[in-house]
PDB file of C-alpha atoms and ligand atoms in Angstrom:
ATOM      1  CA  UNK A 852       0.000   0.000   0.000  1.00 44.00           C
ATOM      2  CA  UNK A 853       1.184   3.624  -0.819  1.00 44.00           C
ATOM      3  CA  UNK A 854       2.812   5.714   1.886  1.00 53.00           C
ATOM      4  CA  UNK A 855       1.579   8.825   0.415  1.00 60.00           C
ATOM      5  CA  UNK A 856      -1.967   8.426   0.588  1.00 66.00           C
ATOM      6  CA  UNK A 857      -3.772  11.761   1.296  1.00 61.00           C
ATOM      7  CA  UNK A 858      -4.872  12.329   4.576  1.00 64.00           C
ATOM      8  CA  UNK A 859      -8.487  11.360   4.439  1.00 72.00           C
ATOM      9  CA  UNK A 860     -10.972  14.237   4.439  1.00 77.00           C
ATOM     10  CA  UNK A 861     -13.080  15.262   7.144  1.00 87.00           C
ATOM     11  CA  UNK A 862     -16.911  15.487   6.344  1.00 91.00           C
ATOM     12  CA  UNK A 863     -19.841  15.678   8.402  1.00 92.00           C
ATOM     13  CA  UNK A 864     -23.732  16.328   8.685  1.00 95.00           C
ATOM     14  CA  UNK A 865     -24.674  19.181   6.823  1.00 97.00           C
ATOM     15  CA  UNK A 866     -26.982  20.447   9.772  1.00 97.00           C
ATOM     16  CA  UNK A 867     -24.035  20.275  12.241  1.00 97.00           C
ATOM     17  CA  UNK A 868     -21.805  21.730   9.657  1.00 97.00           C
ATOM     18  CA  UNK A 869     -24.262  24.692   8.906  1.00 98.00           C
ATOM     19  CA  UNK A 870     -25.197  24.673  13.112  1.00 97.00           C
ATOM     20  CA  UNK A 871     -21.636  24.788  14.125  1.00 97.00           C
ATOM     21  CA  UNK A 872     -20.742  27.737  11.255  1.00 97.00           C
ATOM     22  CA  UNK A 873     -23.298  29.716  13.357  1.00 97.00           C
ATOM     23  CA  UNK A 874     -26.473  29.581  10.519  1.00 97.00           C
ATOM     24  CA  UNK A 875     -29.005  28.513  13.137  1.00 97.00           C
ATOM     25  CA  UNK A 876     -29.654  25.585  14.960  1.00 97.00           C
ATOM     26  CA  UNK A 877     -29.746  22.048  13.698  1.00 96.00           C
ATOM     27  CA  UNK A 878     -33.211  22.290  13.512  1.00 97.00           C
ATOM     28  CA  UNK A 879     -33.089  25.758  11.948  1.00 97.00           C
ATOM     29  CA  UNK A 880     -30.252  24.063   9.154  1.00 97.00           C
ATOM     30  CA  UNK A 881     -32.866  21.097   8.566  1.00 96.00           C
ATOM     31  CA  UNK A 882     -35.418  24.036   7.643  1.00 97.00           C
ATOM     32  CA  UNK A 883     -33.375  25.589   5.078  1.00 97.00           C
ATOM     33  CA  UNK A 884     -32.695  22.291   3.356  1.00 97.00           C
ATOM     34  CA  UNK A 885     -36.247  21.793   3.153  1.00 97.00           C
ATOM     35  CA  UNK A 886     -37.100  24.446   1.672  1.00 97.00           C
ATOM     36  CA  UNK A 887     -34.497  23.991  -0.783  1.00 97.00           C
ATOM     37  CA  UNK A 888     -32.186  26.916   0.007  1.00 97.00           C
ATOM     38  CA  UNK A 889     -28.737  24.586   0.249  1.00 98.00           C
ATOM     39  CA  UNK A 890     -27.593  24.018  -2.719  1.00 97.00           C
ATOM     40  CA  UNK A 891     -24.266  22.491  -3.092  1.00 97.00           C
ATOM     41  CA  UNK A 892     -23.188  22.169  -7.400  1.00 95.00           C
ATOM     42  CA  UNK A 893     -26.026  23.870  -8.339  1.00 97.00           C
ATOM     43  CA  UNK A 894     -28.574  20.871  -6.695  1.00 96.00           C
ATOM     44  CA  UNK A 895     -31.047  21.358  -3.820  1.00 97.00           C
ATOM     45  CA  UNK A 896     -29.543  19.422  -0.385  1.00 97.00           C
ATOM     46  CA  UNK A 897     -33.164  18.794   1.195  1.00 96.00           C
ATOM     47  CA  UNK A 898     -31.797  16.461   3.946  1.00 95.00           C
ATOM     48  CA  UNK A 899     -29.995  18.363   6.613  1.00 95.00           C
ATOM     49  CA  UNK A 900     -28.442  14.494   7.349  1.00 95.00           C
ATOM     50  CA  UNK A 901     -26.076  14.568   4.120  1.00 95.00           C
ATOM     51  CA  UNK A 902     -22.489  14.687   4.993  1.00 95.00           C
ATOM     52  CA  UNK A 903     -20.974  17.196   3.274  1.00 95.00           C
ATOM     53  CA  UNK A 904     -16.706  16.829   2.784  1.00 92.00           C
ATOM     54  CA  UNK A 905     -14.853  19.200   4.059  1.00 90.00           C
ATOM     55  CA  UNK A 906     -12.973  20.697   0.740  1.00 85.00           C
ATOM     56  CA  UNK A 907     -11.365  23.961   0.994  1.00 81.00           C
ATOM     57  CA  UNK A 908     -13.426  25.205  -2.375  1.00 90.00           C
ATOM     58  CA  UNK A 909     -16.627  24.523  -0.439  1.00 95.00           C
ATOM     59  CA  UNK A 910     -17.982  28.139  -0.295  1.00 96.00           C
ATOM     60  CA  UNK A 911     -17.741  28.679  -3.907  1.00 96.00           C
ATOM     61  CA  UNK A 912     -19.516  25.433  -4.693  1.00 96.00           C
ATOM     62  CA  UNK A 913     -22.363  25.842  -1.751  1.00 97.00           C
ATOM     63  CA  UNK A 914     -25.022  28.701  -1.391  1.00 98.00           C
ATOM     64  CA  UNK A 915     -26.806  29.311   1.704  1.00 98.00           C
ATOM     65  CA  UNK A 916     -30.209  31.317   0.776  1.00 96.00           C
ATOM     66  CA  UNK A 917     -28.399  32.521  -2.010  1.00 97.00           C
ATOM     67  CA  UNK A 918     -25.344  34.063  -0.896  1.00 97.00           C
ATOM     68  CA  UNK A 919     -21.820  31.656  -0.869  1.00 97.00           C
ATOM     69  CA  UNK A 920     -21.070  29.803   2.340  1.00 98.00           C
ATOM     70  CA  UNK A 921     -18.649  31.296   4.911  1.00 97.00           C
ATOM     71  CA  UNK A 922     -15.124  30.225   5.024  1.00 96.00           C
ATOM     72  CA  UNK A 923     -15.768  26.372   6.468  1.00 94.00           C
ATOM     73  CA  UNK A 924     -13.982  25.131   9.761  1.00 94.00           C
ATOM     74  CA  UNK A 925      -9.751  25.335   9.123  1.00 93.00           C
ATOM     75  CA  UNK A 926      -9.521  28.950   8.719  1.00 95.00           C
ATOM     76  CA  UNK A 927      -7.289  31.716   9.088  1.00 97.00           C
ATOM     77  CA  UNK A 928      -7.595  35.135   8.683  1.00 98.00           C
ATOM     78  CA  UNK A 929      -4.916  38.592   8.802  1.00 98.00           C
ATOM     79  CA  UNK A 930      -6.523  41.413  10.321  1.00 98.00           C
ATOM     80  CA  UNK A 931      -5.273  45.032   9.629  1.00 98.00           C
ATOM     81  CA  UNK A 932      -5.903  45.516  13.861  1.00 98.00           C
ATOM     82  CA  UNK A 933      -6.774  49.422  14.385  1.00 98.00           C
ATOM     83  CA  UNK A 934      -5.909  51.116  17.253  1.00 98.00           C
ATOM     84  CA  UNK A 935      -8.988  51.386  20.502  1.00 98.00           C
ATOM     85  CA  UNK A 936      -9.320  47.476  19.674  1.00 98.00           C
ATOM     86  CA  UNK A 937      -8.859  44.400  21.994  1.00 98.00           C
ATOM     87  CA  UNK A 938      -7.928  41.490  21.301  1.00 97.00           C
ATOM     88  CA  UNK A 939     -10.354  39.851  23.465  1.00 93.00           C
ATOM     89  CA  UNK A 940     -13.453  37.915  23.560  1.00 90.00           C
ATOM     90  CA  UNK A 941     -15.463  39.506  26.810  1.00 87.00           C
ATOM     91  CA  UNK A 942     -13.603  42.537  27.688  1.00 88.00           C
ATOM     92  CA  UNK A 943     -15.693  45.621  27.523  1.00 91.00           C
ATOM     93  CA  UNK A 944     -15.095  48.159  24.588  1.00 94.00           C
ATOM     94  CA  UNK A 945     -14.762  47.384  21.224  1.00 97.00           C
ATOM     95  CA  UNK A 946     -12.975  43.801  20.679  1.00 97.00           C
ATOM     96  CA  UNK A 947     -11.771  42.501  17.539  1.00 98.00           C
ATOM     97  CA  UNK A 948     -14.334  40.263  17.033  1.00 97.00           C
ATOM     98  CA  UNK A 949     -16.847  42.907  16.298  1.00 97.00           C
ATOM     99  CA  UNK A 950     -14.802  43.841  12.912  1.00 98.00           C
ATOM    100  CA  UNK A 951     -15.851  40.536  11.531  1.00 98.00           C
ATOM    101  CA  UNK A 952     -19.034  38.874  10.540  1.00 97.00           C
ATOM    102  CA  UNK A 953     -21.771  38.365  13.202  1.00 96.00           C
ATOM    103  CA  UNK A 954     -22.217  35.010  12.484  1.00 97.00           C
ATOM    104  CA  UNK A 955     -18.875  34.131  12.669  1.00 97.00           C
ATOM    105  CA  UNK A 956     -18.853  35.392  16.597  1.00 95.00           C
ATOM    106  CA  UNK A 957     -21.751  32.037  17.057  1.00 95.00           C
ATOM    107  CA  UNK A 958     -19.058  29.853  15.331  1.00 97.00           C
ATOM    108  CA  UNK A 959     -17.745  26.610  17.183  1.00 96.00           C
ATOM    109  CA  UNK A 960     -14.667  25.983  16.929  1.00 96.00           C
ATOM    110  CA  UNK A 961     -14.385  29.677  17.802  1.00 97.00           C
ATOM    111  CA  UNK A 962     -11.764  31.937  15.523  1.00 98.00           C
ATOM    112  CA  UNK A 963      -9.032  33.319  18.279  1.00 97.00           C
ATOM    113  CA  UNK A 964      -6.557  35.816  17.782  1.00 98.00           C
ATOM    114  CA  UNK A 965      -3.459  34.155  17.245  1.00 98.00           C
ATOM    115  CA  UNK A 966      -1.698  35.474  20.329  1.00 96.00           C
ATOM    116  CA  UNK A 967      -2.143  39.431  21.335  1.00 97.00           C
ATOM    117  CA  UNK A 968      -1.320  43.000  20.395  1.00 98.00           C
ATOM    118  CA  UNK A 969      -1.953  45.685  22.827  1.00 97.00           C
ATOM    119  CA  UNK A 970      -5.452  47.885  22.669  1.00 97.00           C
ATOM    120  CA  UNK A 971      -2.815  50.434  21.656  1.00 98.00           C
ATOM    121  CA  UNK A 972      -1.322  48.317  19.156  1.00 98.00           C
ATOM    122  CA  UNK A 973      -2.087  48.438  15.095  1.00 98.00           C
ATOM    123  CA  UNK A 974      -1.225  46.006  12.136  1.00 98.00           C
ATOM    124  CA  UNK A 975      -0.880  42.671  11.476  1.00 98.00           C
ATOM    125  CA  UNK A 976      -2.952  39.939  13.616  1.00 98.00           C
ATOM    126  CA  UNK A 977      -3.989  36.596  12.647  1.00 98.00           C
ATOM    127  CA  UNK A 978      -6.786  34.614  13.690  1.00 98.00           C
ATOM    128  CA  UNK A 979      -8.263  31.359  13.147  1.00 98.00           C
ATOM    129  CA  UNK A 980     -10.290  28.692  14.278  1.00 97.00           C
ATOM    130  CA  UNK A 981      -7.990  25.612  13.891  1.00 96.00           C
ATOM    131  CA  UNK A 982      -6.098  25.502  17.673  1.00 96.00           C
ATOM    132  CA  UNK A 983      -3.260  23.425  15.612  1.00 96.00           C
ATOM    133  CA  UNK A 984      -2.896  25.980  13.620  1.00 97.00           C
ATOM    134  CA  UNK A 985      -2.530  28.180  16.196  1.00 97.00           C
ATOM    135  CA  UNK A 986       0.016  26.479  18.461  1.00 97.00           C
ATOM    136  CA  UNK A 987       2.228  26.084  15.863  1.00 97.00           C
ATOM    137  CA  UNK A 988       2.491  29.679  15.275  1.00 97.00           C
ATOM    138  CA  UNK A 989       2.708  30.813  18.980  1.00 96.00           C
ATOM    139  CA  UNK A 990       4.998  28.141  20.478  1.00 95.00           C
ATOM    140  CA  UNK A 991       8.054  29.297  21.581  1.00 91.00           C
ATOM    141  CA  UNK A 992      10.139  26.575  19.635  1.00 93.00           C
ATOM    142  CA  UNK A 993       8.720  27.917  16.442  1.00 93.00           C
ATOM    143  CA  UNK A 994      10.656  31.354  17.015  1.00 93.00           C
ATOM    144  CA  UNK A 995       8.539  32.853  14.358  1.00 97.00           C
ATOM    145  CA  UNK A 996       9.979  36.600  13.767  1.00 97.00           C
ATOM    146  CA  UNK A 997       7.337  39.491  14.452  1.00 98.00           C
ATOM    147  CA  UNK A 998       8.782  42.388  13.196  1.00 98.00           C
ATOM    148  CA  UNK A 999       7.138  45.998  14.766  1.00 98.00           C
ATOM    149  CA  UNK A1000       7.262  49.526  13.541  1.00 98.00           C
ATOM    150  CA  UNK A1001       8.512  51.446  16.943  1.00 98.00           C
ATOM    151  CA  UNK A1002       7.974  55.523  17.515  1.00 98.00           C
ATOM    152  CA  UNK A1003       9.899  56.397  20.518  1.00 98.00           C
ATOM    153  CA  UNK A1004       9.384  59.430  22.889  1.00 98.00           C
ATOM    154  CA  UNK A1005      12.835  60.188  23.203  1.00 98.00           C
ATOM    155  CA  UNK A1006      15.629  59.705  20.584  1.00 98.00           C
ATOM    156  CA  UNK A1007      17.483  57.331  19.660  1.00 98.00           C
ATOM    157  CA  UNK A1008      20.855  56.681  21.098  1.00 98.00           C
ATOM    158  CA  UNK A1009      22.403  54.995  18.656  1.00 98.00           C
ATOM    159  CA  UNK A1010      23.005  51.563  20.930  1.00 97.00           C
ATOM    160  CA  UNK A1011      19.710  50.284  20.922  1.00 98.00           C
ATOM    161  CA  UNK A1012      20.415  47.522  18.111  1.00 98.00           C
ATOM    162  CA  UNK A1013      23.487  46.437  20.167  1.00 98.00           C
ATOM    163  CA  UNK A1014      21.956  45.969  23.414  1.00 98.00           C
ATOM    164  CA  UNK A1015      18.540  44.180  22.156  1.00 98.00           C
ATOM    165  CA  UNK A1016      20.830  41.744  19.958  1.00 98.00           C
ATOM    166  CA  UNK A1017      23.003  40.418  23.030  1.00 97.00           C
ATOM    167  CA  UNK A1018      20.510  38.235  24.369  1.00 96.00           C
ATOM    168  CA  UNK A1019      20.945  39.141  27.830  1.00 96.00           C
ATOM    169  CA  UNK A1020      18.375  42.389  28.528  1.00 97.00           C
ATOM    170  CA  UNK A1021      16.300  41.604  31.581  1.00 96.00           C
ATOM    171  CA  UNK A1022      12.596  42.485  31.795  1.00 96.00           C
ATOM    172  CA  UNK A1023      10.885  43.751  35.331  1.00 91.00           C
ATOM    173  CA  UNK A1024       9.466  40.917  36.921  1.00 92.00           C
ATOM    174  CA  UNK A1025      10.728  38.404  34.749  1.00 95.00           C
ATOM    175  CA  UNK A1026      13.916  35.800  35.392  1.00 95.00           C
ATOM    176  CA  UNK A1027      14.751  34.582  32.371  1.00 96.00           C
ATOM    177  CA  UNK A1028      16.714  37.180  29.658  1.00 97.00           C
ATOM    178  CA  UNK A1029      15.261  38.053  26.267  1.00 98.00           C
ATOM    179  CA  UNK A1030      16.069  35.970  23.280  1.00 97.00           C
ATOM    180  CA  UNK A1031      18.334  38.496  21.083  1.00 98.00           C
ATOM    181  CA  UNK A1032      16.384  40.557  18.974  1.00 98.00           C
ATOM    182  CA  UNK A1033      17.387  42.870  15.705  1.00 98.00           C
ATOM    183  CA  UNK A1034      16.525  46.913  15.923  1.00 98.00           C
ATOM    184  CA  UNK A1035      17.098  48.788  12.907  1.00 98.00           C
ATOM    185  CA  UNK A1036      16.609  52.474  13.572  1.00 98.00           C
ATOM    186  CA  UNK A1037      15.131  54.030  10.498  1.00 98.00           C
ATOM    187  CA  UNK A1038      14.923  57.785  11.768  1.00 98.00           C
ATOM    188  CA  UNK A1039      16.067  59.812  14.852  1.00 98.00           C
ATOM    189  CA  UNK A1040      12.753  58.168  16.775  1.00 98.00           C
ATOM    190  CA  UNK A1041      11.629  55.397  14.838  1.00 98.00           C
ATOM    191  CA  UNK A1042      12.446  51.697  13.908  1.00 98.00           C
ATOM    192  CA  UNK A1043      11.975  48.498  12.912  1.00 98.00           C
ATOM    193  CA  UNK A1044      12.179  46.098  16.105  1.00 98.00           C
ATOM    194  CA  UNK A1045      11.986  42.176  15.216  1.00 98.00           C
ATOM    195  CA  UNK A1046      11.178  39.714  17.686  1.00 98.00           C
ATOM    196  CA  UNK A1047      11.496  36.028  17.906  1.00 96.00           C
ATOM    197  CA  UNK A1048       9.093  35.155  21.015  1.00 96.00           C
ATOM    198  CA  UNK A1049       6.074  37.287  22.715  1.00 94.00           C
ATOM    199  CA  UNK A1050       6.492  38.270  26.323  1.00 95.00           C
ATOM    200  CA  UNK A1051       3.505  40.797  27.714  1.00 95.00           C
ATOM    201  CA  UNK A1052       4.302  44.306  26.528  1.00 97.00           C
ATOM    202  CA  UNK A1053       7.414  42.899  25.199  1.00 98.00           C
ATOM    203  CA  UNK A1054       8.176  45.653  22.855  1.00 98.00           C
ATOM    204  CA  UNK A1055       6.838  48.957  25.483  1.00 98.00           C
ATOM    205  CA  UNK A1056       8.994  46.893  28.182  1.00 98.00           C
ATOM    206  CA  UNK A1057      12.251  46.664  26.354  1.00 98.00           C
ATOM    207  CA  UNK A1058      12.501  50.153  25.811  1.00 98.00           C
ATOM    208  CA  UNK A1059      11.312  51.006  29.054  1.00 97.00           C
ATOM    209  CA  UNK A1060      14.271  48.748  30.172  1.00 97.00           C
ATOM    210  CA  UNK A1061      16.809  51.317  28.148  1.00 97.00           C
ATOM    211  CA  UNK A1062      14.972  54.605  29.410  1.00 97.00           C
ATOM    212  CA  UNK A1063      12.944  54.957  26.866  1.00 98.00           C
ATOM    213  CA  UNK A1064       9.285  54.946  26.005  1.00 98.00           C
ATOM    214  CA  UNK A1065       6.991  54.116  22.875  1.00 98.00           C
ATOM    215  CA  UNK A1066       4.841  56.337  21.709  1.00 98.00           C
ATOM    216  CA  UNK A1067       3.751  54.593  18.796  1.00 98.00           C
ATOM    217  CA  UNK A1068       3.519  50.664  17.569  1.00 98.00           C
ATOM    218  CA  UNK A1069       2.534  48.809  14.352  1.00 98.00           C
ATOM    219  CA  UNK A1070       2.882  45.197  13.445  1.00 98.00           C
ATOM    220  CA  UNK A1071       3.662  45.099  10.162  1.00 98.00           C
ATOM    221  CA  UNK A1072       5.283  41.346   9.501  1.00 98.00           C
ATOM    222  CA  UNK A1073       4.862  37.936  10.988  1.00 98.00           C
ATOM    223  CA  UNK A1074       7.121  35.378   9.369  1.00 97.00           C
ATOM    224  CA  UNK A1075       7.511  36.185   5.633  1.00 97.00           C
ATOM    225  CA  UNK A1076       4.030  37.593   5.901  1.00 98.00           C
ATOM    226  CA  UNK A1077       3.629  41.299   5.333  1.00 98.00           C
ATOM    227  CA  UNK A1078       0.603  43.158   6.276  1.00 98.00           C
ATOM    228  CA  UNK A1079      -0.741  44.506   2.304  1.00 98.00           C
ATOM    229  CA  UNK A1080      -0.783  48.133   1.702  1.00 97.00           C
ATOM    230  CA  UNK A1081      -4.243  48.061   0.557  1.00 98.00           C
ATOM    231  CA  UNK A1082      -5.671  46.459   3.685  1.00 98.00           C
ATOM    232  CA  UNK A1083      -7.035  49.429   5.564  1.00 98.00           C
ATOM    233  CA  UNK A1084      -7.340  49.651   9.118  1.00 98.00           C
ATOM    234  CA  UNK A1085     -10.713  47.365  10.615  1.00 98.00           C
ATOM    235  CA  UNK A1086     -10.449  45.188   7.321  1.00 98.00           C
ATOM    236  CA  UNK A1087      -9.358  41.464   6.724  1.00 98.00           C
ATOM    237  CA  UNK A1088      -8.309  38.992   4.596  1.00 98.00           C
ATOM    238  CA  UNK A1089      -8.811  35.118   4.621  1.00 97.00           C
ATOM    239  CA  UNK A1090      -6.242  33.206   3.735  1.00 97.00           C
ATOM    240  CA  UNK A1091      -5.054  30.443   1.597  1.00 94.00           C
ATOM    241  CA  UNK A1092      -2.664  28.216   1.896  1.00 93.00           C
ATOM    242  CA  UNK A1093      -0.168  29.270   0.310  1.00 96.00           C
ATOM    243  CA  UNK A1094      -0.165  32.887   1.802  1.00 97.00           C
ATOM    244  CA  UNK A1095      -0.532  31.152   5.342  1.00 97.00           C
ATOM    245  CA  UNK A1096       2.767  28.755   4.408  1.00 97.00           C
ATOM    246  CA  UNK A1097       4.429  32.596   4.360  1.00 97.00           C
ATOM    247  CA  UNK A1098       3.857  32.870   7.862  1.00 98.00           C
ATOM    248  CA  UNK A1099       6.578  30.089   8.515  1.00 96.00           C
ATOM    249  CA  UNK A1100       9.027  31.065   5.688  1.00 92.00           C
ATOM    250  CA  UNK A1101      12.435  31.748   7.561  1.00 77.00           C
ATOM    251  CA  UNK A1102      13.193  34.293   4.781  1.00 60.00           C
TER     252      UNK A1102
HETATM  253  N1  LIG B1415       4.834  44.325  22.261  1.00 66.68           N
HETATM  254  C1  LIG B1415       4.072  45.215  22.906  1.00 66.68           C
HETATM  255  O1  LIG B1415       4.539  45.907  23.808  1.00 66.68           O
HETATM  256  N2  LIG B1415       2.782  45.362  22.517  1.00 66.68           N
HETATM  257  C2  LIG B1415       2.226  44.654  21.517  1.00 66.68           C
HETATM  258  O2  LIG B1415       1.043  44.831  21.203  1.00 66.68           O
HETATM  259  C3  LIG B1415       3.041  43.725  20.854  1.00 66.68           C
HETATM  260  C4  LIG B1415       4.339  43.573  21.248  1.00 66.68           C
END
């Protein structure tokens, strides 16, 4: 028998499918069927019992009451993150949630940020709903890079590149000394800062640990991913699989 066989693909009922995507209940999903508004290939689906399979071209072969299905379970999202936003799911204010779909906020599995930026943080954020997925990115072995645009309050002095690269700059509270990280001043008061882990406040507490303070910060890479140009503030992008694979390019 062949090594390589695909991994075999996931299907199930197309009321707990539709249920789980956050269309209605099961009962509400059987409904639609019967009244013929499924339609998967251009036919009918009138039992809410069909298993459907999992293919990532599902939402342009499947219309729900007309319109194309949502992205279906396994996906992953960038996020231009503006600033006043948390990246939260019950925190009062405005969370980043509430710049996507409402259904997708009754989805199960939920879609998570993919680890955190600040309330006073902009740019790049991923999110998805596959917890693999997710892991992968955030765990510390994976050492993806996270590169930030930084706007100090003070200027530069000219050594902050030296000291963030020796690996040995202690944060308040903490015990264990940052991994070495690459600065790359780009003005008298701003650069690029690129990370290879994610400490709380990493970036505001490194330069508070030099005597400085950040006025200012953007996310603007994660791996070989690069936030687009044309992806304004509050708007986001799902993504395939080959712009995701970016995300662990080494570069
Ligand atoms: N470092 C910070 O201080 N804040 C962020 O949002 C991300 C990294």
């Amino acid at each position: 028998m062949s090594q390589l066989r695909p991994p075999a693909l996931k299907h199930l009922r197309l009321d707990r499918l539709l249920a789980n995507m956050g269309y209605g209940s099961r009962r509400e999903v059987e409904a639609l069927a019967r009244a013929g508004k499924i339609v998967l290939d251009g036919e009918a689906i009138h039992e809410g019992d069909q298993h459907i399979y999992l293919r990532e071209n599902l939402s342009q072969r499947m219309l729900v009451d007309g319109e194309a299905l949502d992205p279906p379970p396994g996906m992953a999202l960038m996020l231009h993150k503006p600033l006043g936003v948390t990246c939260s799911h019950k925190e009062a204010g405005p969370l980043v949630y509430g710049l996507l779909p409402a259904r997708w906020r009754r989805r199960d599995p939920a879609i998570s940020t993919v680890g955190r930026l600040d309330k006073e943080t902009s740019g790049l954020l991923l999110l998805t709903d596959d917890g693999a997925l997710l892991h992968r990115i955030i765990s510390p072995r994976a050492q993806i890079a996270k590169r930030y645009l930084v706007h100090v309050a003070t200027a530069l002095k000219g050594d902050e590149a030296q000291r963030f690269a020796k690996g040995d700059l202690m944060l308040e509270g903490e015990d264990t000394p940052l991994l070495p990280a690459e600065f790359q001043p780009l003005s008298a008061m701003t650069g690029y800062l690129t990370l290879h882990e994610g400490r709380y406040h990493q970036v505001r507490r490194m330069f508070a640990a030099i005597g400085n303070h950040v006025e200012a910060l953007h996310r603007d890479r994660i791996g070989g991913l690069d936030l687009p140009n044309e992806l304004a503030p509050g708007q986001y992008q799902l993504l395939d699989a080959n712009t995701l694979a970016c995300v662990f390019d080494r570069g």
